[in-house]
Coordinates of C-alpha atoms and ligand atoms in Angstrom, one line a residue:
X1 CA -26.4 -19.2 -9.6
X2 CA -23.7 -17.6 -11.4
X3 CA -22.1 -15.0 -9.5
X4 CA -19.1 -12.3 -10.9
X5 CA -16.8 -10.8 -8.7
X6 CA -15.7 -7.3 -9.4
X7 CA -13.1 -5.2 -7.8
X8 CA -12.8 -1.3 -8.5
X9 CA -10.5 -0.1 -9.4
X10 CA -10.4 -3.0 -12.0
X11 CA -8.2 -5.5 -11.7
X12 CA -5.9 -5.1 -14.9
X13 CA -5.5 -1.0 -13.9
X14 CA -2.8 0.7 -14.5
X15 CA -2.9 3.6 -13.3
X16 CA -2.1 5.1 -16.8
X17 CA -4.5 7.8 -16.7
X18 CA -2.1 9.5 -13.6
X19 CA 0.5 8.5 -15.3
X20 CA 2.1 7.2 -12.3
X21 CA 2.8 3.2 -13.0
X22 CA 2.2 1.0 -15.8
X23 CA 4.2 -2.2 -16.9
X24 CA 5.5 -3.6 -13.7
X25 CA 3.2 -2.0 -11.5
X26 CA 2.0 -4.3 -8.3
X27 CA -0.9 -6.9 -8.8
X28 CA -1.9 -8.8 -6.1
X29 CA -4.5 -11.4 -5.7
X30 CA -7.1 -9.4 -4.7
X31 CA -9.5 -9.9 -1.7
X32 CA -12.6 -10.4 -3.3
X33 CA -11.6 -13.6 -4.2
X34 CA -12.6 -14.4 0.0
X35 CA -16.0 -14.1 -0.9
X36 CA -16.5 -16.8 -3.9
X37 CA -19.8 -18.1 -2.9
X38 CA -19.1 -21.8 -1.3
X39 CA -22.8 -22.9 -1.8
X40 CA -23.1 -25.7 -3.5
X41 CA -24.5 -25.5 -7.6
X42 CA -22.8 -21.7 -7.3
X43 CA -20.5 -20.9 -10.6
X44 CA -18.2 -17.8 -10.0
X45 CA -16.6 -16.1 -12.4
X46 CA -13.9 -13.5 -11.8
X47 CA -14.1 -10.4 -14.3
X48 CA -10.9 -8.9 -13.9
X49 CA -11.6 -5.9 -16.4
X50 CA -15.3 -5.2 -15.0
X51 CA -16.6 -5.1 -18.2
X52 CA -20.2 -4.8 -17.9
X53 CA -21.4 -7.3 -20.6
X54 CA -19.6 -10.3 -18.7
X55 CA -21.3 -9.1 -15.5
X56 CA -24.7 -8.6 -17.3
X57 CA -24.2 -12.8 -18.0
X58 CA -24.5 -13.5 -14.1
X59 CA -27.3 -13.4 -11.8
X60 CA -25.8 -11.6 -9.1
X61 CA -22.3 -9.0 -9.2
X62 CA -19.9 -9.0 -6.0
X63 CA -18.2 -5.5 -6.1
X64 CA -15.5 -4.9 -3.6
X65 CA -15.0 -0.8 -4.4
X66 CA -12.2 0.9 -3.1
X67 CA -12.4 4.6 -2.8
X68 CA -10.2 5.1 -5.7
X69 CA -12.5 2.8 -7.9
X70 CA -15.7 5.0 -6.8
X71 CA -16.6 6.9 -9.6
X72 CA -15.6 3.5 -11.7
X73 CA -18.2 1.7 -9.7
X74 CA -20.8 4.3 -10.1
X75 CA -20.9 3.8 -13.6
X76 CA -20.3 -0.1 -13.6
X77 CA -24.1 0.1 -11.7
X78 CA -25.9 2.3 -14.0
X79 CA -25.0 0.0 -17.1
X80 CA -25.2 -3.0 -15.1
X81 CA -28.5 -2.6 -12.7
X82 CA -28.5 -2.4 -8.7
X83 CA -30.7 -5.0 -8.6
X84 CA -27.9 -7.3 -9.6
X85 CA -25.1 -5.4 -6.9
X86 CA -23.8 -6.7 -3.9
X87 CA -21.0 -3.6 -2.7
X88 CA -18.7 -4.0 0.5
X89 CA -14.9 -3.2 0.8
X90 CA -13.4 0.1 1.8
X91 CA -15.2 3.1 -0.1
X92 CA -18.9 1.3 0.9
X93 CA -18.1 0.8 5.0
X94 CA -17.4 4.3 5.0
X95 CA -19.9 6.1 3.0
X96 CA -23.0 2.7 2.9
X97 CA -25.8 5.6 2.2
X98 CA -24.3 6.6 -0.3
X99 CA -23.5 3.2 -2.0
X100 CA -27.3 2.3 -1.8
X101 CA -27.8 4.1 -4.3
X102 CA -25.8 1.9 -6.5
X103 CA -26.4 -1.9 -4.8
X104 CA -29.3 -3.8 -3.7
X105 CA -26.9 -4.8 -0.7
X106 CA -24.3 -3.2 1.3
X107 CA -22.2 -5.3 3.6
X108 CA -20.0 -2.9 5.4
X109 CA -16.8 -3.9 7.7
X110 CA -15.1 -7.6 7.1
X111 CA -16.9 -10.5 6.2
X112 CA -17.0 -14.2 6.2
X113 CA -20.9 -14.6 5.5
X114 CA -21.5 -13.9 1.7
X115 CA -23.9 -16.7 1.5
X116 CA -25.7 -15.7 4.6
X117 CA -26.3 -12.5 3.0
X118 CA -26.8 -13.4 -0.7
X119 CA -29.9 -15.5 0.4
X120 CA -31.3 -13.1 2.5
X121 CA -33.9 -11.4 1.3
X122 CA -33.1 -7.9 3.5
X123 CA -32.0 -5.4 1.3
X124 CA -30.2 -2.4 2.1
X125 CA -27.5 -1.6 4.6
X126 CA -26.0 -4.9 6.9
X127 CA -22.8 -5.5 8.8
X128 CA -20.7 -8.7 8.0
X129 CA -19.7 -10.5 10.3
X130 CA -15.7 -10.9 10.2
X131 CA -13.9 -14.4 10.0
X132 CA -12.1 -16.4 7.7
X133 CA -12.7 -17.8 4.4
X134 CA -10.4 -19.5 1.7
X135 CA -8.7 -17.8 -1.0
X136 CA -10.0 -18.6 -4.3
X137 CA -7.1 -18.5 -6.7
X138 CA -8.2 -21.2 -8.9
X139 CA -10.5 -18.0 -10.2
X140 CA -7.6 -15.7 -11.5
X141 CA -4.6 -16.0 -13.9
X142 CA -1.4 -16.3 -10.4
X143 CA 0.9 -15.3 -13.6
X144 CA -0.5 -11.8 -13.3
X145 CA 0.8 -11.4 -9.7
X146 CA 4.2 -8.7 -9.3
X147 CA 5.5 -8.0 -6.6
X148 CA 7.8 -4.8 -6.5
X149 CA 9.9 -6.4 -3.7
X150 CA 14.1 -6.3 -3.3
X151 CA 15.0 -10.1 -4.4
X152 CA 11.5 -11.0 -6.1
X153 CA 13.1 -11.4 -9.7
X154 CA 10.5 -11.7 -12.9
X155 CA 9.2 -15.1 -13.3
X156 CA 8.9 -15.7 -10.2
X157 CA 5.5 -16.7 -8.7
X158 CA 4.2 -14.5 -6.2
X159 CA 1.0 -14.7 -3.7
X160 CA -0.3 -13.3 -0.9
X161 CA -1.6 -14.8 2.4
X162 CA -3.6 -13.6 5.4
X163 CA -3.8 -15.3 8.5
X164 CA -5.7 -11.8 10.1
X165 CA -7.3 -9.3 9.6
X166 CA -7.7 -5.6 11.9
X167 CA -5.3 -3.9 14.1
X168 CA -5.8 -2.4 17.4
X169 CA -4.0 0.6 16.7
X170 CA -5.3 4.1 15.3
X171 CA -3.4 6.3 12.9
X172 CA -5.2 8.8 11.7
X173 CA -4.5 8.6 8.1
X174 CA -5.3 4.4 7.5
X175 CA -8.5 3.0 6.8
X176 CA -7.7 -0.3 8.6
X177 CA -9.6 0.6 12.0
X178 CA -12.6 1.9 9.9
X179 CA -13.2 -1.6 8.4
X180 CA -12.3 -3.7 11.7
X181 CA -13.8 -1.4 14.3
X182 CA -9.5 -1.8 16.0
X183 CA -10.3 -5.6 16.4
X184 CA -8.4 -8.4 15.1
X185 CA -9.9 -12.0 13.5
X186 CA -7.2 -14.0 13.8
X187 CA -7.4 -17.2 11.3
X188 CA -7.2 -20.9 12.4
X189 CA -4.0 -22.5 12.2
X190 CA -5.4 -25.1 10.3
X191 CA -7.1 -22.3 7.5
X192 CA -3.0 -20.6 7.6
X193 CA -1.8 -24.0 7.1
X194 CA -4.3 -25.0 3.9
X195 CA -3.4 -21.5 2.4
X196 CA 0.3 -22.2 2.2
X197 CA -0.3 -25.8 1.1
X198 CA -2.4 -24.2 -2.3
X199 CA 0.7 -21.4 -2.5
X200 CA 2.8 -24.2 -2.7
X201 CA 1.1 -26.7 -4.9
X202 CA 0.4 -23.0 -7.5
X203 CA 4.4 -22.8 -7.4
X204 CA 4.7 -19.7 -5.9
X205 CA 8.1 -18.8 -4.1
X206 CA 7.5 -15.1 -2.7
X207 CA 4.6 -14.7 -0.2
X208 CA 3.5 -11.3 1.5
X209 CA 1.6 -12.2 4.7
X210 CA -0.6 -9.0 3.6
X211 CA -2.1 -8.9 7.4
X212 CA -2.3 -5.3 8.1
X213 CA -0.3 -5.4 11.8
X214 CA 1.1 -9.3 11.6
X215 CA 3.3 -8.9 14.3
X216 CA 0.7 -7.4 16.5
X217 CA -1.5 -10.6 16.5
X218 CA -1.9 -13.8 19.1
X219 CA 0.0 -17.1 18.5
X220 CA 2.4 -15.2 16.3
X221 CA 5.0 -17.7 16.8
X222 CA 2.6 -20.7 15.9
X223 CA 1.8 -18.8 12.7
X224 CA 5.7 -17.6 11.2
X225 CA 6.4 -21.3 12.0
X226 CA 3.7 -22.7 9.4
X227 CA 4.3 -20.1 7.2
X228 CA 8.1 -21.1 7.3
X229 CA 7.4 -24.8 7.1
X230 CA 6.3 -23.3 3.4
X231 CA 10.1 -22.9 3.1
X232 CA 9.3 -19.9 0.2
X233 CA 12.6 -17.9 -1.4
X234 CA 11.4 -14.8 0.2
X235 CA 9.0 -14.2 2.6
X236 CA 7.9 -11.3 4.3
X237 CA 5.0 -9.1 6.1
X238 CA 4.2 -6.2 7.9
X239 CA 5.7 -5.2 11.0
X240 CA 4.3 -2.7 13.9
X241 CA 7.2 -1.4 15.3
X242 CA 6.2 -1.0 19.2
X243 CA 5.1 -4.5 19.1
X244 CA 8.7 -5.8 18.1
X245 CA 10.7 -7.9 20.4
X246 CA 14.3 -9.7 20.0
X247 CA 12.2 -13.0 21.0
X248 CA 9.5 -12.0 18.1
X249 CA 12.5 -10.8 15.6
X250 CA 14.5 -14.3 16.3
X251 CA 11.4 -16.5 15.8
X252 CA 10.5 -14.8 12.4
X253 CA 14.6 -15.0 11.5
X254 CA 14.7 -18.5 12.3
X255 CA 11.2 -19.3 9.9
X256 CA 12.9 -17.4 7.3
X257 CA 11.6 -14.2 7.4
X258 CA 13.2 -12.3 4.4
X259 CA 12.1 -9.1 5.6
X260 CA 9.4 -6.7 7.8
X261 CA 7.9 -3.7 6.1
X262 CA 7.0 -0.8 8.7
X263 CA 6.1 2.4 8.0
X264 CA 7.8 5.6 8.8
X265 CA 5.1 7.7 7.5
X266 CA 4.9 11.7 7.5
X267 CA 7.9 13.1 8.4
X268 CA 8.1 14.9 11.9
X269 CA 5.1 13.5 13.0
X270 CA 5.3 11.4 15.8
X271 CA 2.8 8.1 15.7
X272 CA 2.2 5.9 18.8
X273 CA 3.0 2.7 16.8
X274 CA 6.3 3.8 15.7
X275 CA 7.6 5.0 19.6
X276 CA 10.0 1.8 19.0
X277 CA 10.7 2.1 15.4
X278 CA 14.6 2.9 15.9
X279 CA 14.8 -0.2 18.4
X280 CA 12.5 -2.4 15.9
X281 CA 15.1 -2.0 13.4
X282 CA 18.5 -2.3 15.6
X283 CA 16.9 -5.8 16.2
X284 CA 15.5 -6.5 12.7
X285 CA 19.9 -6.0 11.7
X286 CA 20.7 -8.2 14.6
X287 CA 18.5 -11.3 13.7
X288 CA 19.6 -10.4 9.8
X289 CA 15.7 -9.5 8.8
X290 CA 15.9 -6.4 5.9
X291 CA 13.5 -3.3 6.7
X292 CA 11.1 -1.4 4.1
X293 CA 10.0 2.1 4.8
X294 CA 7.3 3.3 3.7
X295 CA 6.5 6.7 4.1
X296 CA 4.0 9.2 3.4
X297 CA 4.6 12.7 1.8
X298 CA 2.0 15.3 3.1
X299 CA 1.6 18.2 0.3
X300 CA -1.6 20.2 2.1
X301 CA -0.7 23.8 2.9
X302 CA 2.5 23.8 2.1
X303 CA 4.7 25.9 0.4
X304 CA 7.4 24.2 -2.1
X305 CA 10.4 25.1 0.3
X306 CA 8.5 23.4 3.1
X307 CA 7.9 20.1 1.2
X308 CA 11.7 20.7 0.0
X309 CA 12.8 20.0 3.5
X310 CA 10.6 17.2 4.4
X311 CA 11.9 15.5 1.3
X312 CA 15.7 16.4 2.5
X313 CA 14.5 14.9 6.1
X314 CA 13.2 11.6 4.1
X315 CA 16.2 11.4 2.5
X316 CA 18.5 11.5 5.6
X317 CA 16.0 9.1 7.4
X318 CA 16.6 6.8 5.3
X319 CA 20.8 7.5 5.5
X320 CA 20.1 6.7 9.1
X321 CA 17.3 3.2 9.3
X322 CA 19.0 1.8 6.3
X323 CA 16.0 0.2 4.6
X324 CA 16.5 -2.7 1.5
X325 CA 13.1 -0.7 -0.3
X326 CA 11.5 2.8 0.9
X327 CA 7.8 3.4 -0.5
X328 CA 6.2 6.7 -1.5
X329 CA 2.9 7.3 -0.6
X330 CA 0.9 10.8 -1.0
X331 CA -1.3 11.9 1.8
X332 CA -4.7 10.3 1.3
X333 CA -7.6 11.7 3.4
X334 CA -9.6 8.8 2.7
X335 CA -13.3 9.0 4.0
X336 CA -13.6 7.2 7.6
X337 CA -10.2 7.8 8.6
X338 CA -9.0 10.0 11.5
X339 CA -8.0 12.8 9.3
X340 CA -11.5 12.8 7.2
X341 CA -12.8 15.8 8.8
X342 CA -9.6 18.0 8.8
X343 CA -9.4 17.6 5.1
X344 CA -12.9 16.6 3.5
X345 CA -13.4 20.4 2.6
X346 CA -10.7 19.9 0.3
X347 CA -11.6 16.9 -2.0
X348 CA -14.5 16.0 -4.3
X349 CA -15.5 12.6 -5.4
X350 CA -13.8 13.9 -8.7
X351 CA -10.6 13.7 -6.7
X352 CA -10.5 10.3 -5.5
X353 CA -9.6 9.0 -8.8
X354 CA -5.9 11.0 -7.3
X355 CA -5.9 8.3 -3.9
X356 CA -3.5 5.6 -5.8
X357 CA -1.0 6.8 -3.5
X358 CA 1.7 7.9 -6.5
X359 CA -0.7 11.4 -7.3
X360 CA -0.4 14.5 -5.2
X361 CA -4.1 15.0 -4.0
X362 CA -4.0 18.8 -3.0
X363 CA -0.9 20.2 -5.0
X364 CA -2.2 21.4 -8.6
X365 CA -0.7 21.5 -12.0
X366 CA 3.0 22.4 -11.8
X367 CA 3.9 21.9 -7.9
X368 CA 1.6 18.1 -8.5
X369 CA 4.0 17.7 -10.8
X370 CA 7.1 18.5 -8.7
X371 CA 6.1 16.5 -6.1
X372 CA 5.5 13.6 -8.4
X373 CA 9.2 13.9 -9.6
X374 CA 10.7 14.5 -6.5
X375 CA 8.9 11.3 -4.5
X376 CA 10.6 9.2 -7.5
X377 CA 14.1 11.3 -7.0
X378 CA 14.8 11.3 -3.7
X379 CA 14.1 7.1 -3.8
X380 CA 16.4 7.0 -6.1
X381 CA 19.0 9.2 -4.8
X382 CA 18.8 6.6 -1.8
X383 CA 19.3 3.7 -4.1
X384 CA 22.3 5.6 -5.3
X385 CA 23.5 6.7 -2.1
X386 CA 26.9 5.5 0.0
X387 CA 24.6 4.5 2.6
X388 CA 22.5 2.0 0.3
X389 CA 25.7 0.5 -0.4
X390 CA 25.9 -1.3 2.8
X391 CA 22.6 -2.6 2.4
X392 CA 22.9 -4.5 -0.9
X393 CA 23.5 -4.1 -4.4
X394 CA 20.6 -2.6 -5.8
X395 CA 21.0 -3.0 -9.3
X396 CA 20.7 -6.9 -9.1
X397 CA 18.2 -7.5 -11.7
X398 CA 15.2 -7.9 -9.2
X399 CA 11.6 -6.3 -9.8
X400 CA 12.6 -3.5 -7.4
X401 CA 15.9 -2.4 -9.9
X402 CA 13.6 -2.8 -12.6
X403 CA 10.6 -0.9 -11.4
X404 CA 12.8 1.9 -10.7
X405 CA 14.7 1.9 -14.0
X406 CA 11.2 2.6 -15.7
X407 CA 10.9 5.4 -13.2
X408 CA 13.9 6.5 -14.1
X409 CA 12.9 6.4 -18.3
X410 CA 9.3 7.5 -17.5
X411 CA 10.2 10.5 -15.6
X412 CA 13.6 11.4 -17.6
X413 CA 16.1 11.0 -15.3
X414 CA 18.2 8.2 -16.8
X415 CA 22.0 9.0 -16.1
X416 CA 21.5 10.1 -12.6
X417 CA 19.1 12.5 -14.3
X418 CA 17.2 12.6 -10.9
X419 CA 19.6 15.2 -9.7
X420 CA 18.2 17.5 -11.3
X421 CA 15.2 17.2 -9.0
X422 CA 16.6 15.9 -5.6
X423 CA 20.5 16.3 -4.9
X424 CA 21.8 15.9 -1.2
X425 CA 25.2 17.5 -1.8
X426 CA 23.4 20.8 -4.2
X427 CA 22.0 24.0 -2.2
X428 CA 17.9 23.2 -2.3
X429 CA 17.9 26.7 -3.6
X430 CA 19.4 25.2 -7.2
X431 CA 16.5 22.8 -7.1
X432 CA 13.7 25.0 -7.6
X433 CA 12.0 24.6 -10.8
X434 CA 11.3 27.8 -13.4
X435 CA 7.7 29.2 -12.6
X436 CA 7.3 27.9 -9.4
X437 CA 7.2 30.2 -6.4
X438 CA 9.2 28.5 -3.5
X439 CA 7.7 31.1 -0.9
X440 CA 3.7 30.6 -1.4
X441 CA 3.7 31.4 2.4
X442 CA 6.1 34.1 2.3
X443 CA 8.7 31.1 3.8
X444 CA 12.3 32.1 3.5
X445 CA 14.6 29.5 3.0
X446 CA 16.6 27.8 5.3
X447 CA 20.2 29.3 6.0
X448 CA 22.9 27.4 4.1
X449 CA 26.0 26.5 5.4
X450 CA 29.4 25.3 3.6
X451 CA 27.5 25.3 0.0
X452 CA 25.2 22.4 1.5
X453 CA 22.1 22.6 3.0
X454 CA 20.8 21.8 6.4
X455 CA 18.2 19.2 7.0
X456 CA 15.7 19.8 9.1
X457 CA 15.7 17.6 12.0
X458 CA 13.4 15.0 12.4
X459 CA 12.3 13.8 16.0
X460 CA 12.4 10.1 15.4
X461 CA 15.7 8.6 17.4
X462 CA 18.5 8.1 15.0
X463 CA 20.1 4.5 14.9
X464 CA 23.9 4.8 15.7
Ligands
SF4_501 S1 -0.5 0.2 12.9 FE1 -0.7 0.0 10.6 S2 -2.6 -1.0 10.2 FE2 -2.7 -0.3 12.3 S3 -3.8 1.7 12.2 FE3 -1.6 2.1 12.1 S4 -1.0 2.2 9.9 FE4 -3.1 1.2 10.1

């Protein structure tokens, strides 16, 4: 049987019609590749541009949608045929009755048993059954992989590993506990140990261990120490903050951890995974593992002098934790997630083309816009900053310097041109753009003091 495997949004995306990345945008290898049938006489193909003709050619289509890739997927099914379609990934565990309409089968949650399911002849809605499975990449080009990572340079190979899947915890805004009901599959040792054997014999040197809350899982230690056997230039992974400890730091430090990425997320909210976050990082600097921040902006409801200050408290966040990289991300109430209900009166399908993270999803026209400049500007008022300067250098040629020096072109602020946007030492009140009203909610702006002005506190502890 020949069998494509689709993911939506495609593959070689850009996000170009957002206008939010293009040329060194982030491509990793993506998790479809999991589910290449294993029964023997199977052929799978890979069609990283979904196009429907090359999908027509095979006798059965594995679609892994996304919410974003939706409306993409939608269409992909009317030229293709649902009689062709099996659907699972994100977009169809949360909304499976409405995927039906588009896929003979709809596997929601993880899964290990595509060939269970591709010869049984129940149609409809079925759960998979998590577990783990080998990465395919013999199936896609590994040159396409970036990473936008502090110290990944260009031409360096790049991949990603998994060695679990699921995480206990339960912020409101992720989709991880949708997909894993909050549990965790770990992966054999022996599966971890193949995986970074094929990285290896594929030339890569940077691996993300892409498990959604790594540190959180069982026989941790056993794990960093296979993964460091791989002896990689940089490697690096998720962190969960609370689960941190100076014993779990020094083990990843001593199997070469390059660095952890955790997530501050909104500003001024408080999250239970992050109740450690300043201590996390105290011992991430003691054992010499970097921190990335990633961090979410929230633009519902609020008026531009609002979202003005949370940007201000990002910025001096940041001053404070000291992170190598910091990551914007846009609200995203994706469907399944805690926060579904609260916003779900607010979006249409048409919207979720928006949930690439880099796109405002409730601002309009010319406060979207604002928002998109200032998420770029304040990042790179941090790279600019005295306090980055103790981190490292930032303009060392990496994908990181280079990602944001295509920021800086495609949004015009070359030449410290992002001050015009976001500028710690400026009154916010010389920041606001012509035609935008700062007090939508009749908000008066925050008192200044000595021609600077204050930044709202933030109630996560501050790292002395
Ligand atoms: S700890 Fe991370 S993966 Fe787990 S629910 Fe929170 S954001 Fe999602």
């Amino acid at each position: 049987m020949k069998i494509g495997l689709c993911v939506f949004p495609k593959f070689t995306d850009t996000h170009l019609t957002n206008q939010s990345t293009h040329e060194l945008g982030q491509r990793l290898e993506p998790s479809v590749l999991y589910l290449a049938s294993e029964r023997p006489g199977d052929v799978n193909i890979f069609i990283e541009d979904n196009d429907p003709e090359k999908a027509k050619d095979c006798d059965l289509v594995l679609c892994s949608v996304y919410t974003r890739g939706w409306k993409e997927f939608q269409k992909f099914s009317e030229k293709v045929g649902k009689e062709k379609i099996i659907a699972g990934g994100y977009h169809p565990s949360a909304d499976p009755a409405a995927t039906a309409k588009y896929a003979d089968k709809v596997v929601t949650g993880l899964t290990s048993n595509i060939e269970e399911i591709i010869e049984s002849p129940q149609k409809g809605v079925v759960r998979g059954k998590p577990g783990s499975r080998k990465m395919h990449r013999e199936l896609v080009d590994m040159k396409k992989m970036r990473q936008i990572y502090p110290d990944v340079f260009p031409g360096m190979m790049t991949g990603r590993s998994t060695s679990s899947v699921g995480c206990p915890f339960d912020c409101e805004f992720c989709a991880t506990p949708k997909l894993s009901d909050r549990k965790m599959t770990t992966y054999e040792i022996e599966r971890v140990e193949e995986d970074v054997a094929d990285l290896k014999q594929r030339g890569v040197k940077a691996v993300f261990v892409s498990d959604e809350s790594f540190t959180t899982r069982p026989q941790l230690k056993e794990v960093a120490q296979v993964y460091g056997k791989g002896d990689f230039d940089v490697l690096y992974s998720f962190g969960t903050a609370t689960t941190l400890t100076d014993e779990k730091m020094r083990f990843l430090a001593e199997n070469g951890w390059h660095s952890l990425n955790l997530g501050l997320e909104e500003i001024n909210t408080s999250y239970r995974k992050n109740r450690d976050l300043a201590s996390a990082i105290e011992l991430a600097k003691k054992h010499g593992i970097k921190i990335n921040l990633s961090f979410i902006v929230n633009d519902h409801g609020k008026s531009l002098n609002e979202s003005l200050q949370d940007y201000h408290a990002l910025f001096q966040a940041f001053c404070d934790y000291k992170p190598a990289m910091v990551a914007a991300n846009f609200m995203m109430p994706f469907p399944g997630t805690g926060i579904w209900d609260r916003y779900k009166d607010r979006v249409t399908e048409d919207d979720f083309i928006k949930f690439d993270s880099k796109t405002p999803v409730f601002s309009k026209e010319k406060l979207a816009d604002w928002h998109k400049h200032m998420a770029v500007a304040v990042q790179l008022a941090y790279y600019h900053s005295d306090a980055y300067k103790e981190v490292r250098n930032f303009h060392n040629g990496d994908n990181l310097d280079l990602r944001f020096r295509e920021l800086e072109k495609q949004f015009g602020m070359e030449n410290e041109g992002w001050r015009k946007w976001f500028d710690p030492e400026k009154p916010a009140k010389t920041q606001i753009p012509e035609g935008l009203n700062p007090n939508e909610k009749e908000n008066e702006m925050p008192e200044l003091s000595s021609g600077k002005r204050k930044v709202q506190t933030y109630n996560l502890p501050i790292i002395k």
